[in-house]
Amino acid sequence: MASLDHLTPRPLSWRTQWLAGQAVAYREYLLAKRFAAETLAGPMFSAVLYLTVISLALGAASTLQEGAAIVRHMAAGLALTVLVAAAQTTAASFIVARHENALTTLLMAPMHPITFVLGFCVTSVGFALVGAAGILLMGGLFTPLEPRWGILALFLPLGCTAMALVGFLVGLWAKRWDQFSALFDIGILPMTLISGVYVPISVLPAAMQPLSWVSPLTYIVGGVRHGATGYDEMPLWLCLAVVVGLNLILAAAAMRLVGRGWRLVD
C-alpha cells in the first residue's frame, strides 16, 4: 500500500510566518495611513484643544501649583484618546476586510493564529505610540510633565497593545458598522470618562468610584500618568499587574477564537 506521508501537512516555518505576517501588517499600514487624519491627527488636535481651553479657563492660575497639576493630569490622561483610536482602527480594518472579502483571501494563507493577530494589531500599536508620545510632548508645552522614561517605555506599549487587541476582538465580533459603533459608543468610550482621564477618581461621585476601579482603562491611564508626571493615584505594581494580565487575557482570547475560526466566515 502506498504511503500517505507526503500528504501530511508540514509545520509552518518561521520564514513563512514572517512573510505572511509582514503582508498583513503592510496591508494594515496602508489602510491606517489613509485614515491617519481621523486616527492620529484627530485625537492629537483634540488634545491640544482641550489643553488650550483648560489653560485659558484657568488663566493665571494655570501657572500656579494647583493649576499646573490640573493641566498635567489632563495632558497625561488624554494620551488614552489615541489608544482608543487604535482600537477603533483595528476593529474598522477587520470589518473592511470582511466586507471586501479580503478576509477570505487572508485566511487562505498558511498563518498561525499568532501571526494573524499580530499582523492586524502591530500597525495600530505603532500609530498609537506615535500619537500618545505626540500628545505628551505637546502637553509639555503647556506645563512641565516630569517624565519617568522607563515607566513610560513600559506602559505606553502595553497600553497600546491592549487597546489594539480590544479592537481586534471588536472587529472579530462585529459584522456590521452599527455593531461596531454601538460597542464603542455605549461601552468603551463612556468607560474613558470614569477612568481618570479628565479628573482624578477621588473627585468623582462616590457611586461612580467602584466602576472606575473595575475599569481596566483606569490602570492603563494610571501607569501612563505615573510615567509622565510622577503622580500615582494607585500603586504602580497594581497598574502593571492589571495591564499585563489584561494583555495576556486578550491575546489568549484572540488567538483562541481565531484558531477556532469564530465568526471569521459567514
PDB file of C-alpha atoms in Angstrom, residues 10-222:
ATOM      1  CA  ARG A  10       4.282  20.239   7.210  1.00  0.00           C
ATOM      2  CA  PRO A  11       4.870  22.517  10.197  1.00  0.00           C
ATOM      3  CA  LEU A  12       4.763  26.163   9.220  1.00  0.00           C
ATOM      4  CA  SER A  13       8.262  27.596   9.033  1.00  0.00           C
ATOM      5  CA  TRP A  14       9.303  30.818  10.729  1.00  0.00           C
ATOM      6  CA  ARG A  15      10.068  32.323   7.331  1.00  0.00           C
ATOM      7  CA  THR A  16       6.555  31.555   6.115  1.00  0.00           C
ATOM      8  CA  GLN A  17       5.072  33.126   9.226  1.00  0.00           C
ATOM      9  CA  TRP A  18       7.294  36.191   8.892  1.00  0.00           C
ATOM     10  CA  LEU A  19       6.311  36.784   5.265  1.00  0.00           C
ATOM     11  CA  ALA A  20       2.617  36.218   5.960  1.00  0.00           C
ATOM     12  CA  GLY A  21       2.601  38.486   8.992  1.00  0.00           C
ATOM     13  CA  GLN A  22       4.557  41.127   7.091  1.00  0.00           C
ATOM     14  CA  ALA A  23       1.987  41.097   4.293  1.00  0.00           C
ATOM     15  CA  VAL A  24      -0.947  41.517   6.709  1.00  0.00           C
ATOM     16  CA  ALA A  25       0.861  44.260   8.631  1.00  0.00           C
ATOM     17  CA  TYR A  26       1.673  46.121   5.412  1.00  0.00           C
ATOM     18  CA  ARG A  27      -1.970  45.982   4.369  1.00  0.00           C
ATOM     19  CA  GLU A  28      -2.909  47.407   7.757  1.00  0.00           C
ATOM     20  CA  TYR A  29      -0.285  50.123   7.389  1.00  0.00           C
ATOM     21  CA  LEU A  30      -1.662  51.237   4.022  1.00  0.00           C
ATOM     22  CA  LEU A  31      -5.183  51.351   5.438  1.00  0.00           C
ATOM     23  CA  ALA A  32      -4.122  53.197   8.602  1.00  0.00           C
ATOM     24  CA  LYS A  33      -2.169  55.715   6.539  1.00  0.00           C
ATOM     25  CA  ARG A  34      -5.289  56.510   4.524  1.00  0.00           C
ATOM     26  CA  PHE A  35      -7.205  57.321   7.696  1.00  0.00           C
ATOM     27  CA  ALA A  36      -4.346  58.894   9.651  1.00  0.00           C
ATOM     28  CA  ALA A  37      -6.240  62.198   9.821  1.00  0.00           C
ATOM     29  CA  GLU A  38      -9.011  60.521  11.831  1.00  0.00           C
ATOM     30  CA  THR A  39      -6.977  58.076  13.905  1.00  0.00           C
ATOM     31  CA  LEU A  40      -3.812  60.074  14.570  1.00  0.00           C
ATOM     32  CA  ALA A  41      -4.173  63.772  13.770  1.00  0.00           C
ATOM     33  CA  GLY A  42      -7.741  63.971  15.119  1.00  0.00           C
ATOM     34  CA  PRO A  43      -7.012  62.848  18.702  1.00  0.00           C
ATOM     35  CA  MET A  44      -3.822  64.941  18.804  1.00  0.00           C
ATOM     36  CA  PHE A  45      -5.694  68.058  17.665  1.00  0.00           C
ATOM     37  CA  SER A  46      -8.472  67.388  20.187  1.00  0.00           C
ATOM     38  CA  ALA A  47      -5.913  67.014  22.964  1.00  0.00           C
ATOM     39  CA  VAL A  48      -4.301  70.348  22.122  1.00  0.00           C
ATOM     40  CA  LEU A  49      -7.746  71.941  22.019  1.00  0.00           C
ATOM     41  CA  TYR A  50      -8.654  70.526  25.438  1.00  0.00           C
ATOM     42  CA  LEU A  51      -5.392  71.713  26.970  1.00  0.00           C
ATOM     43  CA  THR A  52      -5.748  75.160  25.407  1.00  0.00           C
ATOM     44  CA  VAL A  53      -9.301  75.583  26.715  1.00  0.00           C
ATOM     45  CA  ILE A  54      -8.323  74.405  30.216  1.00  0.00           C
ATOM     46  CA  SER A  55      -5.290  76.692  30.297  1.00  0.00           C
ATOM     47  CA  LEU A  56      -7.352  79.686  29.160  1.00  0.00           C
ATOM     48  CA  ALA A  57     -10.108  78.865  31.645  1.00  0.00           C
ATOM     49  CA  LEU A  58      -7.605  78.695  34.494  1.00  0.00           C
ATOM     50  CA  GLY A  59      -5.945  81.898  33.349  1.00  0.00           C
ATOM     51  CA  ALA A  60      -3.116  82.992  35.610  1.00  0.00           C
ATOM     52  CA  ALA A  61      -3.878  80.052  37.919  1.00  0.00           C
ATOM     53  CA  SER A  62      -2.528  77.653  35.274  1.00  0.00           C
ATOM     54  CA  THR A  63       0.982  78.731  36.227  1.00  0.00           C
ATOM     55  CA  LEU A  64       0.381  78.095  39.941  1.00  0.00           C
ATOM     56  CA  GLN A  65       0.900  74.733  41.584  1.00  0.00           C
ATOM     57  CA  GLU A  66      -2.742  73.621  41.651  1.00  0.00           C
ATOM     58  CA  GLY A  67      -3.498  74.905  38.157  1.00  0.00           C
ATOM     59  CA  ALA A  68      -0.405  73.254  36.698  1.00  0.00           C
ATOM     60  CA  ALA A  69      -1.397  69.986  38.401  1.00  0.00           C
ATOM     61  CA  ILE A  70      -4.775  70.094  36.627  1.00  0.00           C
ATOM     62  CA  VAL A  71      -3.153  70.627  33.234  1.00  0.00           C
ATOM     63  CA  ARG A  72      -0.580  67.878  33.871  1.00  0.00           C
ATOM     64  CA  HIS A  73      -3.297  65.470  34.954  1.00  0.00           C
ATOM     65  CA  MET A  74      -5.298  66.054  31.788  1.00  0.00           C
ATOM     66  CA  ALA A  75      -2.269  66.022  29.461  1.00  0.00           C
ATOM     67  CA  ALA A  76      -1.290  62.551  30.643  1.00  0.00           C
ATOM     68  CA  GLY A  77      -4.864  61.248  30.565  1.00  0.00           C
ATOM     69  CA  LEU A  78      -5.547  62.487  27.048  1.00  0.00           C
ATOM     70  CA  ALA A  79      -2.990  60.027  25.723  1.00  0.00           C
ATOM     71  CA  LEU A  80      -5.720  57.422  26.194  1.00  0.00           C
ATOM     72  CA  THR A  81      -7.746  59.004  23.381  1.00  0.00           C
ATOM     73  CA  VAL A  82      -5.125  57.865  20.875  1.00  0.00           C
ATOM     74  CA  LEU A  83      -5.193  54.367  22.348  1.00  0.00           C
ATOM     75  CA  VAL A  84      -8.968  54.224  21.883  1.00  0.00           C
ATOM     76  CA  ALA A  85      -8.449  55.406  18.299  1.00  0.00           C
ATOM     77  CA  ALA A  86      -6.012  52.485  17.838  1.00  0.00           C
ATOM     78  CA  ALA A  87      -8.726  50.075  18.943  1.00  0.00           C
ATOM     79  CA  GLN A  88     -11.177  51.665  16.511  1.00  0.00           C
ATOM     80  CA  THR A  89      -8.633  51.425  13.694  1.00  0.00           C
ATOM     81  CA  THR A  90      -8.050  47.702  14.240  1.00  0.00           C
ATOM     82  CA  ALA A  91     -11.768  46.961  14.514  1.00  0.00           C
ATOM     83  CA  ALA A  92     -12.650  49.036  11.447  1.00  0.00           C
ATOM     84  CA  SER A  93      -9.908  47.392   9.391  1.00  0.00           C
ATOM     85  CA  PHE A  94     -11.248  43.957  10.280  1.00  0.00           C
ATOM     86  CA  ILE A  95     -14.772  44.918   9.236  1.00  0.00           C
ATOM     87  CA  VAL A  96     -13.499  46.417   5.971  1.00  0.00           C
ATOM     88  CA  ALA A  97     -11.577  43.209   5.251  1.00  0.00           C
ATOM     89  CA  ARG A  98     -14.741  41.202   5.883  1.00  0.00           C
ATOM     90  CA  HIS A  99     -16.942  43.375   3.639  1.00  0.00           C
ATOM     91  CA  GLU A 100     -14.386  43.447   0.795  1.00  0.00           C
ATOM     92  CA  ASN A 101     -13.888  39.652   1.002  1.00  0.00           C
ATOM     93  CA  ALA A 102     -10.224  40.291   1.766  1.00  0.00           C
ATOM     94  CA  LEU A 103     -10.631  38.269   4.947  1.00  0.00           C
ATOM     95  CA  THR A 104     -11.289  35.128   2.928  1.00  0.00           C
ATOM     96  CA  THR A 105      -8.086  35.707   0.969  1.00  0.00           C
ATOM     97  CA  LEU A 106      -6.095  36.222   4.165  1.00  0.00           C
ATOM     98  CA  LEU A 107      -7.474  33.009   5.647  1.00  0.00           C
ATOM     99  CA  MET A 108      -6.130  31.054   2.671  1.00  0.00           C
ATOM    100  CA  ALA A 109      -2.575  31.949   3.652  1.00  0.00           C
ATOM    101  CA  PRO A 110      -0.722  29.429   5.879  1.00  0.00           C
ATOM    102  CA  MET A 111      -0.787  31.569   9.001  1.00  0.00           C
ATOM    103  CA  HIS A 112      -0.689  30.622  12.647  1.00  0.00           C
ATOM    104  CA  PRO A 113      -3.286  32.453  14.790  1.00  0.00           C
ATOM    105  CA  ILE A 114      -0.445  34.368  16.474  1.00  0.00           C
ATOM    106  CA  THR A 115       0.725  35.669  13.095  1.00  0.00           C
ATOM    107  CA  PHE A 116      -2.818  36.597  12.107  1.00  0.00           C
ATOM    108  CA  VAL A 117      -3.465  38.560  15.307  1.00  0.00           C
ATOM    109  CA  LEU A 118      -0.069  40.278  15.295  1.00  0.00           C
ATOM    110  CA  GLY A 119      -0.426  41.255  11.642  1.00  0.00           C
ATOM    111  CA  PHE A 120      -3.682  43.055  12.357  1.00  0.00           C
ATOM    112  CA  CYS A 121      -2.538  44.733  15.579  1.00  0.00           C
ATOM    113  CA  VAL A 122       1.087  45.792  15.077  1.00  0.00           C
ATOM    114  CA  THR A 123       0.335  48.807  12.861  1.00  0.00           C
ATOM    115  CA  SER A 124      -2.291  50.151  15.260  1.00  0.00           C
ATOM    116  CA  VAL A 125       0.174  49.792  18.120  1.00  0.00           C
ATOM    117  CA  GLY A 126       2.792  51.754  16.183  1.00  0.00           C
ATOM    118  CA  PHE A 127       0.392  54.570  15.258  1.00  0.00           C
ATOM    119  CA  ALA A 128      -0.905  54.746  18.829  1.00  0.00           C
ATOM    120  CA  LEU A 129       2.626  55.003  20.220  1.00  0.00           C
ATOM    121  CA  VAL A 130       3.388  57.902  17.885  1.00  0.00           C
ATOM    122  CA  GLY A 131       0.129  59.651  18.759  1.00  0.00           C
ATOM    123  CA  ALA A 132       0.452  59.161  22.526  1.00  0.00           C
ATOM    124  CA  ALA A 133       4.052  60.377  22.501  1.00  0.00           C
ATOM    125  CA  GLY A 134       2.965  63.400  20.452  1.00  0.00           C
ATOM    126  CA  ILE A 135       0.211  64.290  22.940  1.00  0.00           C
ATOM    127  CA  LEU A 136       2.620  64.034  25.879  1.00  0.00           C
ATOM    128  CA  LEU A 137       5.179  66.199  24.083  1.00  0.00           C
ATOM    129  CA  MET A 138       2.549  68.815  23.287  1.00  0.00           C
ATOM    130  CA  GLY A 139       1.313  68.628  26.875  1.00  0.00           C
ATOM    131  CA  GLY A 140       4.832  69.555  27.945  1.00  0.00           C
ATOM    132  CA  LEU A 141       4.403  72.836  26.100  1.00  0.00           C
ATOM    133  CA  PHE A 142       1.586  73.790  28.478  1.00  0.00           C
ATOM    134  CA  THR A 143       3.216  72.643  31.719  1.00  0.00           C
ATOM    135  CA  PRO A 144       6.332  70.668  32.756  1.00  0.00           C
ATOM    136  CA  LEU A 145       5.493  66.949  32.933  1.00  0.00           C
ATOM    137  CA  GLU A 146       8.496  65.492  34.816  1.00  0.00           C
ATOM    138  CA  PRO A 147       8.532  62.204  32.870  1.00  0.00           C
ATOM    139  CA  ARG A 148       9.871  58.874  34.130  1.00  0.00           C
ATOM    140  CA  TRP A 149      11.086  57.483  30.833  1.00  0.00           C
ATOM    141  CA  GLY A 150      11.434  53.869  31.946  1.00  0.00           C
ATOM    142  CA  ILE A 151       7.859  53.715  33.205  1.00  0.00           C
ATOM    143  CA  LEU A 152       6.554  55.401  30.059  1.00  0.00           C
ATOM    144  CA  ALA A 153       8.528  52.982  27.883  1.00  0.00           C
ATOM    145  CA  LEU A 154       6.808  50.141  29.748  1.00  0.00           C
ATOM    146  CA  PHE A 155       3.214  51.330  29.979  1.00  0.00           C
ATOM    147  CA  LEU A 156       2.742  53.011  26.614  1.00  0.00           C
ATOM    148  CA  PRO A 157       3.460  49.855  24.545  1.00  0.00           C
ATOM    149  CA  LEU A 158       1.449  47.707  26.962  1.00  0.00           C
ATOM    150  CA  GLY A 159      -1.499  50.096  26.822  1.00  0.00           C
ATOM    151  CA  CYS A 160      -1.355  50.409  23.036  1.00  0.00           C
ATOM    152  CA  THR A 161      -1.186  46.634  22.631  1.00  0.00           C
ATOM    153  CA  ALA A 162      -4.125  46.070  24.980  1.00  0.00           C
ATOM    154  CA  MET A 163      -6.313  48.536  23.106  1.00  0.00           C
ATOM    155  CA  ALA A 164      -5.303  47.134  19.709  1.00  0.00           C
ATOM    156  CA  LEU A 165      -6.308  43.666  20.947  1.00  0.00           C
ATOM    157  CA  VAL A 166      -9.622  45.080  22.167  1.00  0.00           C
ATOM    158  CA  GLY A 167     -10.152  46.487  18.678  1.00  0.00           C
ATOM    159  CA  PHE A 168      -9.280  43.133  17.123  1.00  0.00           C
ATOM    160  CA  LEU A 169     -11.864  41.336  19.263  1.00  0.00           C
ATOM    161  CA  VAL A 170     -14.476  44.001  18.481  1.00  0.00           C
ATOM    162  CA  GLY A 171     -13.769  43.613  14.754  1.00  0.00           C
ATOM    163  CA  LEU A 172     -13.946  39.832  15.079  1.00  0.00           C
ATOM    164  CA  TRP A 173     -17.362  40.054  16.720  1.00  0.00           C
ATOM    165  CA  ALA A 174     -18.915  42.948  14.780  1.00  0.00           C
ATOM    166  CA  LYS A 175     -20.089  42.063  11.294  1.00  0.00           C
ATOM    167  CA  ARG A 176     -21.840  45.378  10.681  1.00  0.00           C
ATOM    168  CA  TRP A 177     -20.897  49.001  11.231  1.00  0.00           C
ATOM    169  CA  ASP A 178     -23.802  49.581  13.596  1.00  0.00           C
ATOM    170  CA  GLN A 179     -22.482  46.820  15.870  1.00  0.00           C
ATOM    171  CA  PHE A 180     -19.036  48.412  15.744  1.00  0.00           C
ATOM    172  CA  SER A 181     -20.430  51.856  16.639  1.00  0.00           C
ATOM    173  CA  ALA A 182     -22.668  50.533  19.388  1.00  0.00           C
ATOM    174  CA  LEU A 183     -19.864  48.727  21.195  1.00  0.00           C
ATOM    175  CA  PHE A 184     -17.540  51.725  21.123  1.00  0.00           C
ATOM    176  CA  ASP A 185     -20.143  54.437  21.744  1.00  0.00           C
ATOM    177  CA  ILE A 186     -22.002  52.588  24.506  1.00  0.00           C
ATOM    178  CA  GLY A 187     -19.203  50.539  26.022  1.00  0.00           C
ATOM    179  CA  ILE A 188     -15.636  51.711  25.530  1.00  0.00           C
ATOM    180  CA  LEU A 189     -15.938  55.485  25.101  1.00  0.00           C
ATOM    181  CA  PRO A 190     -18.081  56.041  28.230  1.00  0.00           C
ATOM    182  CA  MET A 191     -15.563  53.925  30.135  1.00  0.00           C
ATOM    183  CA  THR A 192     -12.890  56.530  29.424  1.00  0.00           C
ATOM    184  CA  LEU A 193     -14.943  59.154  31.280  1.00  0.00           C
ATOM    185  CA  ILE A 194     -14.727  57.237  34.570  1.00  0.00           C
ATOM    186  CA  SER A 195     -11.113  56.075  34.190  1.00  0.00           C
ATOM    187  CA  GLY A 196      -9.383  59.201  35.449  1.00  0.00           C
ATOM    188  CA  VAL A 197      -8.682  60.723  32.040  1.00  0.00           C
ATOM    189  CA  TYR A 198     -10.025  64.185  32.836  1.00  0.00           C
ATOM    190  CA  VAL A 199     -10.279  64.293  36.631  1.00  0.00           C
ATOM    191  CA  PRO A 200      -8.862  62.194  39.485  1.00  0.00           C
ATOM    192  CA  ILE A 201     -11.025  59.277  40.506  1.00  0.00           C
ATOM    193  CA  SER A 202     -11.118  60.597  44.060  1.00  0.00           C
ATOM    194  CA  VAL A 203     -13.212  63.617  43.000  1.00  0.00           C
ATOM    195  CA  LEU A 204     -15.821  61.536  41.171  1.00  0.00           C
ATOM    196  CA  PRO A 205     -19.159  60.856  42.903  1.00  0.00           C
ATOM    197  CA  ALA A 206     -18.888  58.036  45.424  1.00  0.00           C
ATOM    198  CA  ALA A 207     -21.351  55.899  43.446  1.00  0.00           C
ATOM    199  CA  MET A 208     -19.115  56.023  40.347  1.00  0.00           C
ATOM    200  CA  GLN A 209     -15.789  55.263  42.003  1.00  0.00           C
ATOM    201  CA  PRO A 210     -16.307  51.462  42.220  1.00  0.00           C
ATOM    202  CA  LEU A 211     -16.939  51.457  38.457  1.00  0.00           C
ATOM    203  CA  SER A 212     -13.692  53.348  37.942  1.00  0.00           C
ATOM    204  CA  TRP A 213     -11.660  50.795  39.885  1.00  0.00           C
ATOM    205  CA  VAL A 214     -13.245  47.945  37.907  1.00  0.00           C
ATOM    206  CA  SER A 215     -12.389  49.557  34.555  1.00  0.00           C
ATOM    207  CA  PRO A 216      -9.063  48.268  33.153  1.00  0.00           C
ATOM    208  CA  LEU A 217      -8.588  51.615  31.395  1.00  0.00           C
ATOM    209  CA  THR A 218      -8.073  53.158  34.836  1.00  0.00           C
ATOM    210  CA  TYR A 219      -4.855  51.207  35.285  1.00  0.00           C
ATOM    211  CA  ILE A 220      -3.568  51.993  31.787  1.00  0.00           C
ATOM    212  CA  VAL A 221      -4.137  55.695  32.438  1.00  0.00           C
ATOM    213  CA  GLY A 222      -2.650  55.369  35.919  1.00  0.00           C
TER     214      GLY A 222
END
